CSV table of C-alpha atoms in Angstrom, one decimal:
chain,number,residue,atom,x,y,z
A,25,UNK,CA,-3.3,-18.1,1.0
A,26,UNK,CA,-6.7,-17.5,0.1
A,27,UNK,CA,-9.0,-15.1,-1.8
A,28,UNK,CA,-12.3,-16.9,-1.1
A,29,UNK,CA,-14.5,-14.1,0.1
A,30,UNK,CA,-11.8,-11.2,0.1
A,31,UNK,CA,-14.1,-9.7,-2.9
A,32,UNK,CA,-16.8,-9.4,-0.5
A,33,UNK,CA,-14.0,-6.9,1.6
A,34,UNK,CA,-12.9,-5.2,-1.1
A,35,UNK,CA,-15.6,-5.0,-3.3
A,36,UNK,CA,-18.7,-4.8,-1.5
A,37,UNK,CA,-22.4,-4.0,-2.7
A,38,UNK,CA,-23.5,-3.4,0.9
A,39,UNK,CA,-21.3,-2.3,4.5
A,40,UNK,CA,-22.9,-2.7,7.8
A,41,UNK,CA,-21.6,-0.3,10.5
A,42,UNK,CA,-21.9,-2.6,14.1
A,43,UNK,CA,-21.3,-0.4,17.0
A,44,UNK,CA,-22.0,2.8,14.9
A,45,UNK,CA,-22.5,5.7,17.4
A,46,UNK,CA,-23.7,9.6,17.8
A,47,UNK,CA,-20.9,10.4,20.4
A,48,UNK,CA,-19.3,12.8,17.6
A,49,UNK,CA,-15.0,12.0,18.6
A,50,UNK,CA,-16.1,7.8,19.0
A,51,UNK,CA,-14.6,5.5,16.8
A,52,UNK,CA,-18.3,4.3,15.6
A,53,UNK,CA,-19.0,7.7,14.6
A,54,UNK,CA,-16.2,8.3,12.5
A,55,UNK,CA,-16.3,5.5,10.6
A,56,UNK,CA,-19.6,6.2,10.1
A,57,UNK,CA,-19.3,9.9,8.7
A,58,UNK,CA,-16.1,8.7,6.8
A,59,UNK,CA,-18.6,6.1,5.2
A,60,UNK,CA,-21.2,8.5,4.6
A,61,UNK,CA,-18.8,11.1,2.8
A,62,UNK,CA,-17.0,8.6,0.7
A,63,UNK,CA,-19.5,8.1,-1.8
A,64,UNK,CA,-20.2,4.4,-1.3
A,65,UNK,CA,-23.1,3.9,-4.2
A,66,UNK,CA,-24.6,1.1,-2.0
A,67,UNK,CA,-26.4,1.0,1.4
A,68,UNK,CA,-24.9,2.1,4.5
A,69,UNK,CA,-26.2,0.9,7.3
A,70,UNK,CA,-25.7,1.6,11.2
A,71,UNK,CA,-26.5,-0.7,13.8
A,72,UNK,CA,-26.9,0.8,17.4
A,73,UNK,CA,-29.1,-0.9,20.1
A,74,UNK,CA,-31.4,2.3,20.7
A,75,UNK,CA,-31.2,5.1,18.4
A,76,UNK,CA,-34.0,5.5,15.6
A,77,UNK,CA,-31.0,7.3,13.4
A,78,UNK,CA,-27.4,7.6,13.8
A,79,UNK,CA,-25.5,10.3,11.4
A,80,UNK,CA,-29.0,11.2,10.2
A,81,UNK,CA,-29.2,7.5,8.9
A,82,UNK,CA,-31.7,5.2,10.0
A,83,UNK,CA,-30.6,2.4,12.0
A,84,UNK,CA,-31.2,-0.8,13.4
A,85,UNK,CA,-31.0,-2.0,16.6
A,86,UNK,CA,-29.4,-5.5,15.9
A,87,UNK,CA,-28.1,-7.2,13.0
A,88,UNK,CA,-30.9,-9.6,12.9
A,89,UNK,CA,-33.0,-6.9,12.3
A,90,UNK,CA,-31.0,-5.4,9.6
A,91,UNK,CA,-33.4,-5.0,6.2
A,92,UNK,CA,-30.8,-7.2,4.0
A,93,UNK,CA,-27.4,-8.6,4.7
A,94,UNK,CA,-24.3,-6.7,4.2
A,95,UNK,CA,-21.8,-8.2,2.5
A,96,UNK,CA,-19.3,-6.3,4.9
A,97,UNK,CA,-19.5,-5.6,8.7
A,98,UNK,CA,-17.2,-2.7,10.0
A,99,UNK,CA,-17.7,-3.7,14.3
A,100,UNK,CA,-16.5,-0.9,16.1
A,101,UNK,CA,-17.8,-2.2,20.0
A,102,UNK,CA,-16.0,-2.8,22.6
A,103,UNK,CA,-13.9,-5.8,22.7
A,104,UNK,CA,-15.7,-8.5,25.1
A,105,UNK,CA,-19.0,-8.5,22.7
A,106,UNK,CA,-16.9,-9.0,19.0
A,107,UNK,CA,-17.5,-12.9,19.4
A,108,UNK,CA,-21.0,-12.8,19.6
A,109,UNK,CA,-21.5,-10.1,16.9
A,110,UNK,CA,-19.1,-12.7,14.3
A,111,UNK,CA,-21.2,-15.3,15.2
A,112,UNK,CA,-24.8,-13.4,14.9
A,113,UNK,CA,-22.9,-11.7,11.2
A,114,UNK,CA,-21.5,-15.7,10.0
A,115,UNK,CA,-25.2,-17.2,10.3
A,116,UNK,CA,-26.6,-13.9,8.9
A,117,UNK,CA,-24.6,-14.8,5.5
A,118,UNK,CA,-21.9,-11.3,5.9
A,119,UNK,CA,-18.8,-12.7,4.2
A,120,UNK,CA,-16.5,-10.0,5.9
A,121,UNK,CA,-15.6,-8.2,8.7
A,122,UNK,CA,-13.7,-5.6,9.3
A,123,UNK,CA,-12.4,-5.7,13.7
A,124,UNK,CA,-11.3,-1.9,14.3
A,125,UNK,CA,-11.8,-2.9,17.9
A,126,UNK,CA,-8.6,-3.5,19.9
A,127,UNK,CA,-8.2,-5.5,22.8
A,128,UNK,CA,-9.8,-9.1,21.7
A,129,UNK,CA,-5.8,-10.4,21.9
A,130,UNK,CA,-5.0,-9.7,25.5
A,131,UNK,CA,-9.2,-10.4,26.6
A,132,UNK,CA,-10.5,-13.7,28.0
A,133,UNK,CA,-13.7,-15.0,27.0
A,134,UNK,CA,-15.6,-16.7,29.0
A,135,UNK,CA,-15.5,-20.1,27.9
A,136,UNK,CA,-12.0,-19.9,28.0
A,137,UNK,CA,-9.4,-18.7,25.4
A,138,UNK,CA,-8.9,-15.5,24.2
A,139,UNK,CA,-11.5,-13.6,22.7
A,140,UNK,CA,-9.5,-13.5,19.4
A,141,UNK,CA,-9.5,-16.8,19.8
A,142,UNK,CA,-13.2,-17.2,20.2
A,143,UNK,CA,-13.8,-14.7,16.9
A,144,UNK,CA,-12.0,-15.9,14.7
A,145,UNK,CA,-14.1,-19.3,16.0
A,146,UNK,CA,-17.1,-18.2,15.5
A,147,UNK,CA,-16.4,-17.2,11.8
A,148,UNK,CA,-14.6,-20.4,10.8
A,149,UNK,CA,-18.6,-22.3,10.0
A,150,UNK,CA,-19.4,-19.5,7.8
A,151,UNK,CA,-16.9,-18.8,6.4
A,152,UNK,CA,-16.2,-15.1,7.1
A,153,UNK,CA,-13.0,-13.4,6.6
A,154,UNK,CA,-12.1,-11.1,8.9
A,155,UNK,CA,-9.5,-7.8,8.5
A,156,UNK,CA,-8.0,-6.9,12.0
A,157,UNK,CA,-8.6,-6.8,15.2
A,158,UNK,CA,-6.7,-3.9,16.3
A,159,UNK,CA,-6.8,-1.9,13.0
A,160,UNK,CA,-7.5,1.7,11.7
A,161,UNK,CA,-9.8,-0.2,8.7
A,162,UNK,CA,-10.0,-0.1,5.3
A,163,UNK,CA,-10.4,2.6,2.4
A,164,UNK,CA,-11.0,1.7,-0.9
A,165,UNK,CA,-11.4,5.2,-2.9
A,166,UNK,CA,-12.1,3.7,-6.2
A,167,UNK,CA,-15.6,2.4,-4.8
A,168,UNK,CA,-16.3,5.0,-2.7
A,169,UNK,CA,-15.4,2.9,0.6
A,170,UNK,CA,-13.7,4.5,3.7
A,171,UNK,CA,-14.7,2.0,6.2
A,172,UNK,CA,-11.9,3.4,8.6
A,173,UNK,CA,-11.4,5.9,11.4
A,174,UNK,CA,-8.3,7.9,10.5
A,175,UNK,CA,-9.0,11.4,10.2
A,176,UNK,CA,-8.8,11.6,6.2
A,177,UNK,CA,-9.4,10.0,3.7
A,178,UNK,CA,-7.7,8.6,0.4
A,179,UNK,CA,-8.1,10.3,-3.1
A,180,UNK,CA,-8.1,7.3,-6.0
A,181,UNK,CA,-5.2,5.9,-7.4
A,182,UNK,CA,-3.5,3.0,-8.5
A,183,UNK,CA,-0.8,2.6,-5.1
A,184,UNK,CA,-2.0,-0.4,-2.7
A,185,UNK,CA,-0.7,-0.2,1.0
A,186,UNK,CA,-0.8,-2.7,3.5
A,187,UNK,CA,0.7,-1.4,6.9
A,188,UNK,CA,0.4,-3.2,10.0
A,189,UNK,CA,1.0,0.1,12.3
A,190,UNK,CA,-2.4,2.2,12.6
A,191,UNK,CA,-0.1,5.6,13.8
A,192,UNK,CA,1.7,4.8,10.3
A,193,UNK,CA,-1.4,4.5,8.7
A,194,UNK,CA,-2.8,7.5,9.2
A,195,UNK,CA,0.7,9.8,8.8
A,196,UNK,CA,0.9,8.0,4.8
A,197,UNK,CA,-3.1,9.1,4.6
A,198,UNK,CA,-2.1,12.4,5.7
A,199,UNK,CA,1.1,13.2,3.9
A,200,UNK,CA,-0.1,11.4,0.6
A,201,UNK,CA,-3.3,13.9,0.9
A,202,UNK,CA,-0.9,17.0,0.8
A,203,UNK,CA,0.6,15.7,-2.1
A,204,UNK,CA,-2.2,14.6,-4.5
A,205,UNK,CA,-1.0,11.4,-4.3
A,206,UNK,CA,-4.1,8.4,-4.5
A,207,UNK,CA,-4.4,4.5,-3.6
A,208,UNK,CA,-5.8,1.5,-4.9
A,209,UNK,CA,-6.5,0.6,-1.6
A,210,UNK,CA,-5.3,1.4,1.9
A,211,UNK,CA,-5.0,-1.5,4.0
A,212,UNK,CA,-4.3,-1.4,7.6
A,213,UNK,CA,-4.0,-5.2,8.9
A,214,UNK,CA,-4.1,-4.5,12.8
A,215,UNK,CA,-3.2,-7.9,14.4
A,216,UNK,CA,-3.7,-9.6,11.0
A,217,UNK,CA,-5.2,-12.4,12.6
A,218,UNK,CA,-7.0,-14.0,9.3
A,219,UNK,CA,-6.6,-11.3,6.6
A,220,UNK,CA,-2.4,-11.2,6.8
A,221,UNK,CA,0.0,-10.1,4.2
A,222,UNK,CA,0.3,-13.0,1.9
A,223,UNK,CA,-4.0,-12.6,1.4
A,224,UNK,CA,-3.6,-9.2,0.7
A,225,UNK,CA,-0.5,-9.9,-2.1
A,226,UNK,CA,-2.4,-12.5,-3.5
A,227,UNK,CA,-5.5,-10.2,-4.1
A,228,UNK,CA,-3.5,-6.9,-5.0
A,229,UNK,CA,-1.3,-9.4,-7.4
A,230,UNK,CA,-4.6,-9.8,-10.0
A,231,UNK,CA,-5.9,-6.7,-9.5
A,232,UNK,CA,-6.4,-4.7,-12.8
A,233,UNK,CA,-6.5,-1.1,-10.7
A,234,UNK,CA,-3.2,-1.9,-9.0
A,235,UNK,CA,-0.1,-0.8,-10.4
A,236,UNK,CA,2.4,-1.1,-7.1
A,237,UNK,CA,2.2,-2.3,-3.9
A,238,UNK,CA,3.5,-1.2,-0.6
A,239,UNK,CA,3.9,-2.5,2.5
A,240,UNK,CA,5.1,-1.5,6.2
A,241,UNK,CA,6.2,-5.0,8.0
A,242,UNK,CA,6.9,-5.6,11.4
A,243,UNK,CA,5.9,-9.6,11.6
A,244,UNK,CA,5.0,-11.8,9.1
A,245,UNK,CA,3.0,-15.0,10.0
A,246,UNK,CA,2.6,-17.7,7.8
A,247,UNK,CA,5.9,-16.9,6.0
A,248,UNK,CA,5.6,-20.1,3.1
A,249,UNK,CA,2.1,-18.3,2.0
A,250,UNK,CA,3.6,-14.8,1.9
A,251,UNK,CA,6.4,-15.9,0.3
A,252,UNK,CA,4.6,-17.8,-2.0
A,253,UNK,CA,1.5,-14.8,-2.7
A,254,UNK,CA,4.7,-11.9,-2.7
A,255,UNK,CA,6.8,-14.1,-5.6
A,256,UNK,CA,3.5,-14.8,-7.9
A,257,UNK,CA,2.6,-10.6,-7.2
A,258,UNK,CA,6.2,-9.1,-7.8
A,259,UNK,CA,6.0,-11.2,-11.6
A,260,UNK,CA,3.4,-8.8,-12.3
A,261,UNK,CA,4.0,-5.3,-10.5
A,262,UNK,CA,6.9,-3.7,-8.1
A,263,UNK,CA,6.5,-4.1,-4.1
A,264,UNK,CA,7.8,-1.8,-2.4
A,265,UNK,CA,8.6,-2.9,1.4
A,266,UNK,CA,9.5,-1.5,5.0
A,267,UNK,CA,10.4,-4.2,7.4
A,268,UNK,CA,10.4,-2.8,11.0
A,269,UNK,CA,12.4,-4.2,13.6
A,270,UNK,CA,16.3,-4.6,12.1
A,271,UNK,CA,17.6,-4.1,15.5
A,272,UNK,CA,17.4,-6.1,18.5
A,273,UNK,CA,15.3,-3.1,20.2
A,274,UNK,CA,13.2,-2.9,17.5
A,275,UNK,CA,12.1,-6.0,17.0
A,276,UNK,CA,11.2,-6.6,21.1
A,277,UNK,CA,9.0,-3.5,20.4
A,278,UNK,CA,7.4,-4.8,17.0
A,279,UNK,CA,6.8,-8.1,19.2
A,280,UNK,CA,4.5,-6.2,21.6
A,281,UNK,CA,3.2,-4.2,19.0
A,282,UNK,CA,1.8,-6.6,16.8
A,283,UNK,CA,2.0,-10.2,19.6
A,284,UNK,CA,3.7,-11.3,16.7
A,285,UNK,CA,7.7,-12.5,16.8
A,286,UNK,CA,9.6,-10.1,14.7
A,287,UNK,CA,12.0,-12.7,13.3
A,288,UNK,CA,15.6,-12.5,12.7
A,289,UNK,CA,16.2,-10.1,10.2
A,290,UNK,CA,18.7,-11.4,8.3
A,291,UNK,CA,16.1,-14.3,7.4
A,292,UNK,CA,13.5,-11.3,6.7
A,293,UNK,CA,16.2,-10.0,4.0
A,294,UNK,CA,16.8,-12.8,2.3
A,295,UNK,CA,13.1,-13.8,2.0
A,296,UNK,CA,12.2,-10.6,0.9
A,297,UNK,CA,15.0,-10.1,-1.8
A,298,UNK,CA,13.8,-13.8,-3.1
A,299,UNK,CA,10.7,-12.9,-3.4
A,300,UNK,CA,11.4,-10.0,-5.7
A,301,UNK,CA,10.6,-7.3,-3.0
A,302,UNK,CA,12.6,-4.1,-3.3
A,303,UNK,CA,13.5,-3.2,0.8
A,304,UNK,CA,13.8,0.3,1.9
A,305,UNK,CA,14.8,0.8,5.6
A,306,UNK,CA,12.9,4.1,6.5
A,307,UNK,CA,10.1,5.8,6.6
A,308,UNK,CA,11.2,8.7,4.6
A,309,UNK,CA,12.7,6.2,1.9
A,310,UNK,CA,9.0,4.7,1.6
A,311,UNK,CA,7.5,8.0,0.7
A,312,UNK,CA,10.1,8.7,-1.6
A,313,UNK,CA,9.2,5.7,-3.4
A,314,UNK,CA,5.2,6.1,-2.7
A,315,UNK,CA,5.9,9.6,-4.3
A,316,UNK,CA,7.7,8.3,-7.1
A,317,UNK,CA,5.5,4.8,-7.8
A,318,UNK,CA,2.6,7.8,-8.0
A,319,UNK,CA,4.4,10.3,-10.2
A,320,UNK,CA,6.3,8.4,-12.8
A,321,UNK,CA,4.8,5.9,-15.3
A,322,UNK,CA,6.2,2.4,-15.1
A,323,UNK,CA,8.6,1.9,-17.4
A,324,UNK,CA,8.2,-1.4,-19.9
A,325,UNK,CA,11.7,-2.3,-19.5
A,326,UNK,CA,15.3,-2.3,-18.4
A,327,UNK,CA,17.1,-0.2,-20.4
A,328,UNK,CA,18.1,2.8,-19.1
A,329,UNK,CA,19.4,7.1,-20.6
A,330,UNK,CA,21.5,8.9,-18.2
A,331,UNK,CA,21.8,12.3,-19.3
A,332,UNK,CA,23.7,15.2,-17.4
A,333,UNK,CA,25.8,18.1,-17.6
A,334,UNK,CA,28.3,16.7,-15.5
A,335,UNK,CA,30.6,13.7,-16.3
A,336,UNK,CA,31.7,12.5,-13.0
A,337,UNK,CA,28.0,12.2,-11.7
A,338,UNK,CA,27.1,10.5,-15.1
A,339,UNK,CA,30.1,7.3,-14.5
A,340,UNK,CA,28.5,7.4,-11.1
A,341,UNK,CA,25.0,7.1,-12.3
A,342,UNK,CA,26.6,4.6,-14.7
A,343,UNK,CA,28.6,2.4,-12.1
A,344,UNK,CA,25.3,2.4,-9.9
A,345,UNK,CA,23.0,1.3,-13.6
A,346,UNK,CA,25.6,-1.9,-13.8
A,347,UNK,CA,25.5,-3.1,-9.9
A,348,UNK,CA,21.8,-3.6,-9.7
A,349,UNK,CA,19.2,-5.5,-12.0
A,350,UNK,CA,19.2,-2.7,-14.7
A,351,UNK,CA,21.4,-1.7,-17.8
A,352,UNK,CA,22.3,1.0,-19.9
A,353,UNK,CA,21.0,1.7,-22.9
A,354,UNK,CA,22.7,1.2,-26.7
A,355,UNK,CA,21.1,4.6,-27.8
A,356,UNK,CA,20.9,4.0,-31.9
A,357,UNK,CA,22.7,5.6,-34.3
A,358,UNK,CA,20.4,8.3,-35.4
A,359,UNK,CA,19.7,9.1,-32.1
A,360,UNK,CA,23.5,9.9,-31.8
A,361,UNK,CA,23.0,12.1,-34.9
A,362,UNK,CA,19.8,13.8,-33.6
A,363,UNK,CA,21.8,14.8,-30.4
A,364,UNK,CA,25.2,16.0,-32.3
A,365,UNK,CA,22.5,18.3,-34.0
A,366,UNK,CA,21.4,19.5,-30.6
A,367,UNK,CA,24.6,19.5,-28.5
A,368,UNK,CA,27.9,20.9,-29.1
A,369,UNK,CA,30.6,19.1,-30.5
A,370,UNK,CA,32.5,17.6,-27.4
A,371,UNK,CA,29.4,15.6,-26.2
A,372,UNK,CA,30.4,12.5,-25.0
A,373,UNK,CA,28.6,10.2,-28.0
A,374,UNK,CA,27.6,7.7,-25.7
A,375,UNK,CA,25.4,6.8,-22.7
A,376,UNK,CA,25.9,8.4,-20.9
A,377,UNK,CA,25.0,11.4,-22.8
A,378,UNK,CA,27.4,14.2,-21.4
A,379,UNK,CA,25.7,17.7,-22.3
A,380,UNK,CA,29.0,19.6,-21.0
A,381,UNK,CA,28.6,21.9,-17.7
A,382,UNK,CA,27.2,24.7,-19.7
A,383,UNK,CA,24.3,23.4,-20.7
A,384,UNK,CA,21.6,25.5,-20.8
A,385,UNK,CA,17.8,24.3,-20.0
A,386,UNK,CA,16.8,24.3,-23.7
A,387,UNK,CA,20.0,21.7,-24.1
A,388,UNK,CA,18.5,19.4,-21.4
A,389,UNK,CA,14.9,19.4,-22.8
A,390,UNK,CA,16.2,19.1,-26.8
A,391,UNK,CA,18.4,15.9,-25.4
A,392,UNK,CA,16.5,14.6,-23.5
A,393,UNK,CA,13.5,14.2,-25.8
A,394,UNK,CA,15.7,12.5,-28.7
A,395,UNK,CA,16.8,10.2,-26.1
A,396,UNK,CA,13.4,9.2,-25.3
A,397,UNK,CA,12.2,8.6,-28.7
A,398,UNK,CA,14.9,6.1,-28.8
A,399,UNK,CA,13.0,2.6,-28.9
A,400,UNK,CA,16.4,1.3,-27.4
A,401,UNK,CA,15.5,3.8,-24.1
A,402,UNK,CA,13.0,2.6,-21.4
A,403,UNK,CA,13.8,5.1,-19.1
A,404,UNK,CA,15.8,8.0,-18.6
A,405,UNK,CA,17.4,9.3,-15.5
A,406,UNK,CA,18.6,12.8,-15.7
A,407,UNK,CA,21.4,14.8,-13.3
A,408,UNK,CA,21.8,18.1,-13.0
A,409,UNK,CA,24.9,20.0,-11.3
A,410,UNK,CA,24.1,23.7,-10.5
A,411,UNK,CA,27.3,25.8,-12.0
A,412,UNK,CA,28.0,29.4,-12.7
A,413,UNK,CA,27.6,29.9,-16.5
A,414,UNK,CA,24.0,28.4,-16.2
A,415,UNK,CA,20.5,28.8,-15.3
A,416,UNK,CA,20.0,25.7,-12.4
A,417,UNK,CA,16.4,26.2,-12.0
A,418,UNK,CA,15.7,26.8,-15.8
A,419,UNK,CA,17.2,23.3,-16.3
């Protein structure tokens, strides 16, 4: 893996919009209007072969003729001319490129090869990294960058994701909006094609405004490097992975999706589990744990409080703690005191902490803030089961 030049995609002082249009529902126009609303403090600027203005910015007809060159390129043409404009933005000194334009895989150019194959040639002299082809883009909300086209935007946060599917792309964008919930960065790879997964870990790894990273997988390429990037990352923050394709079905369609072999996913398991990545196997698991990466601060250790008003669910809870890489807490003995003054006398003494089925809401909140100011406690997981002889939605 590599970082050289990946600041110049994620942290750039000046974007270039190649392909940028005034045909309101194109893809060049809205990544132009999502740039121009995202607040990017430097210059945007669109190139378009014979407007004076595009978006009610002044363009310029080529990239030679661009005023100063743009540390990013966002090319949103049609496929057969990406070559030429990698080449043109290489010798022009951009150091990035974001491809949203689909197609360059399956194209021929006409000195032979594909045109991916004749991109990714013409940026090799210079140099110049490249994010896609065949991707939604990339939003940054931190600096103000939504060099994308998905139809909102990102609020700022500290979640990366990196998602090789642009439908899945834009349904996280969407259902994270609803729920307050920001990013980092949003990362949509396309046909990773130089910019892949074990780049983006290897970034998102050192990044001081990342706290958790995310990914939706349906091919790895270069798995040594991602292994490699994901094991050096996960030392220093949680990643959080889907890995499409489990089934036989699934992984046929992942291999037309992405041109990419889905892999056997037994192998996928185990290289995912040694490189310290926790799997989840749907959709609705990885919101769950975008929701809850967002929400809850990340704890500084291993130790864990179970407190609940019902025993059976607490040995549970308990049984659960001990199977995976967790443990329960030894709560200190004047934290046992403080809770026998709040809690009646058959509490269970121990973690974990058994408030008896009649606990009322003031019970839960009195116990569960003596547990926390236990130094021995990291975290605290807390169960509630709804009975007669108390309030469930007080609790």
């Amino acid at each position: 893996m590599s970082q050289r030049h990946l600041d110049a995609l994620f942290q750039p002082a000046s974007i270039a919009v190649v392909g940028a249009s005034a045909q309101p529902e194109s893809v060049g126009a809205i990544v132009l209007r999502n740039m121009l609303r995202a607040g990017f403090a430097g210059p945007v600027l669109p190139v378009h072969p014979s407007r004076r203005a595009v978006g009610g910015v002044l363009a310029y007809p080529s990239i030679s003729a661009l005023p100063l060159t743009p540390d990013l390129a966002v090319i949103c043409t049609p496929a057969p001319v990406v070559p030429g404009l990698v080449a043109e933005l290489g010798a022009r000194g951009t150091r990035a490129a974001v491809i949203v334009s689909a197609g360059l895989r399956e194209g021929r150019a006409a000195e032979g090869g594909t045109l991916l194959e004749a991109a990714l040639a013409a940026a090799r002299p210079h140099s110049l990294r490249i994010l896609g082809p065949n991707c939604v883009g990339l939003v940054v909300p931190g600096r103000g960058i939504n060099a994308s086209f998905a139809p909102t935007g990102a609020a700022p946060g500290t979640l990366a994701f990196a998602v090789q599917s642009g439908a899945l792309s834009v349904a996280v964008l969407d259902w994270a909006k609803s729920r307050g919930i920001g990013f980092s960065h949003f990362i949509s790879l396309g046909d990773a094609a130089d910019v892949d997964f074990g780049d983006t870990l290897d970034y998102l790894g050192s990044d001081p405004g990342t706290r958790a990273i995310l990914l939706y997988i349906e091919a790895v390429s270069g798995a040594r490097k991602f292994i490699s990037a994901a094991r050096a990352a996960s030392r220093n923050k949680p990643i959080i992975a889907v890995k499409a394709g489990r089934r036989a079905a699934g992984a046929r369609a992942a291999q037309s999706h992405t041109g990419a072999l889905a892999g056997e996913d037994l192998v996928y398991e185990a290289a995912l589990r040694r490189a310290g990545i926790l799997r989840v196997h749907t959709v609705d698991a990885l919101f769950a744990a975008v929701e809850t990466m967002a929400l809850i601060p990340q704890s500084s250790g291993d130790r864990l409080a179970i407190v609940t008003n019902g025993g059976g669910p607490g040995v549970l809870a308990a049984d659960a703690a001990a199977s995976g890489p967790g443990r329960l807490a030894n709560l200190a003995p004047e934290t046992l005191r403080a809770l026998d003054g709040v809690l009646p006398g058959t509490w269970s003494r121990s973690n974990p902490v058994d408030l008896i089925g009649d606990a009322t809401a003031e019970r839960y909140a009195g116990a569960l803030a003596t547990v926390l100011a236990d130094p021995e406690v990291d975290a605290a997981l807390v169960l509630h089961v709804p009975t007669a002889v108390a309030n469930s939605e007080a609790a």
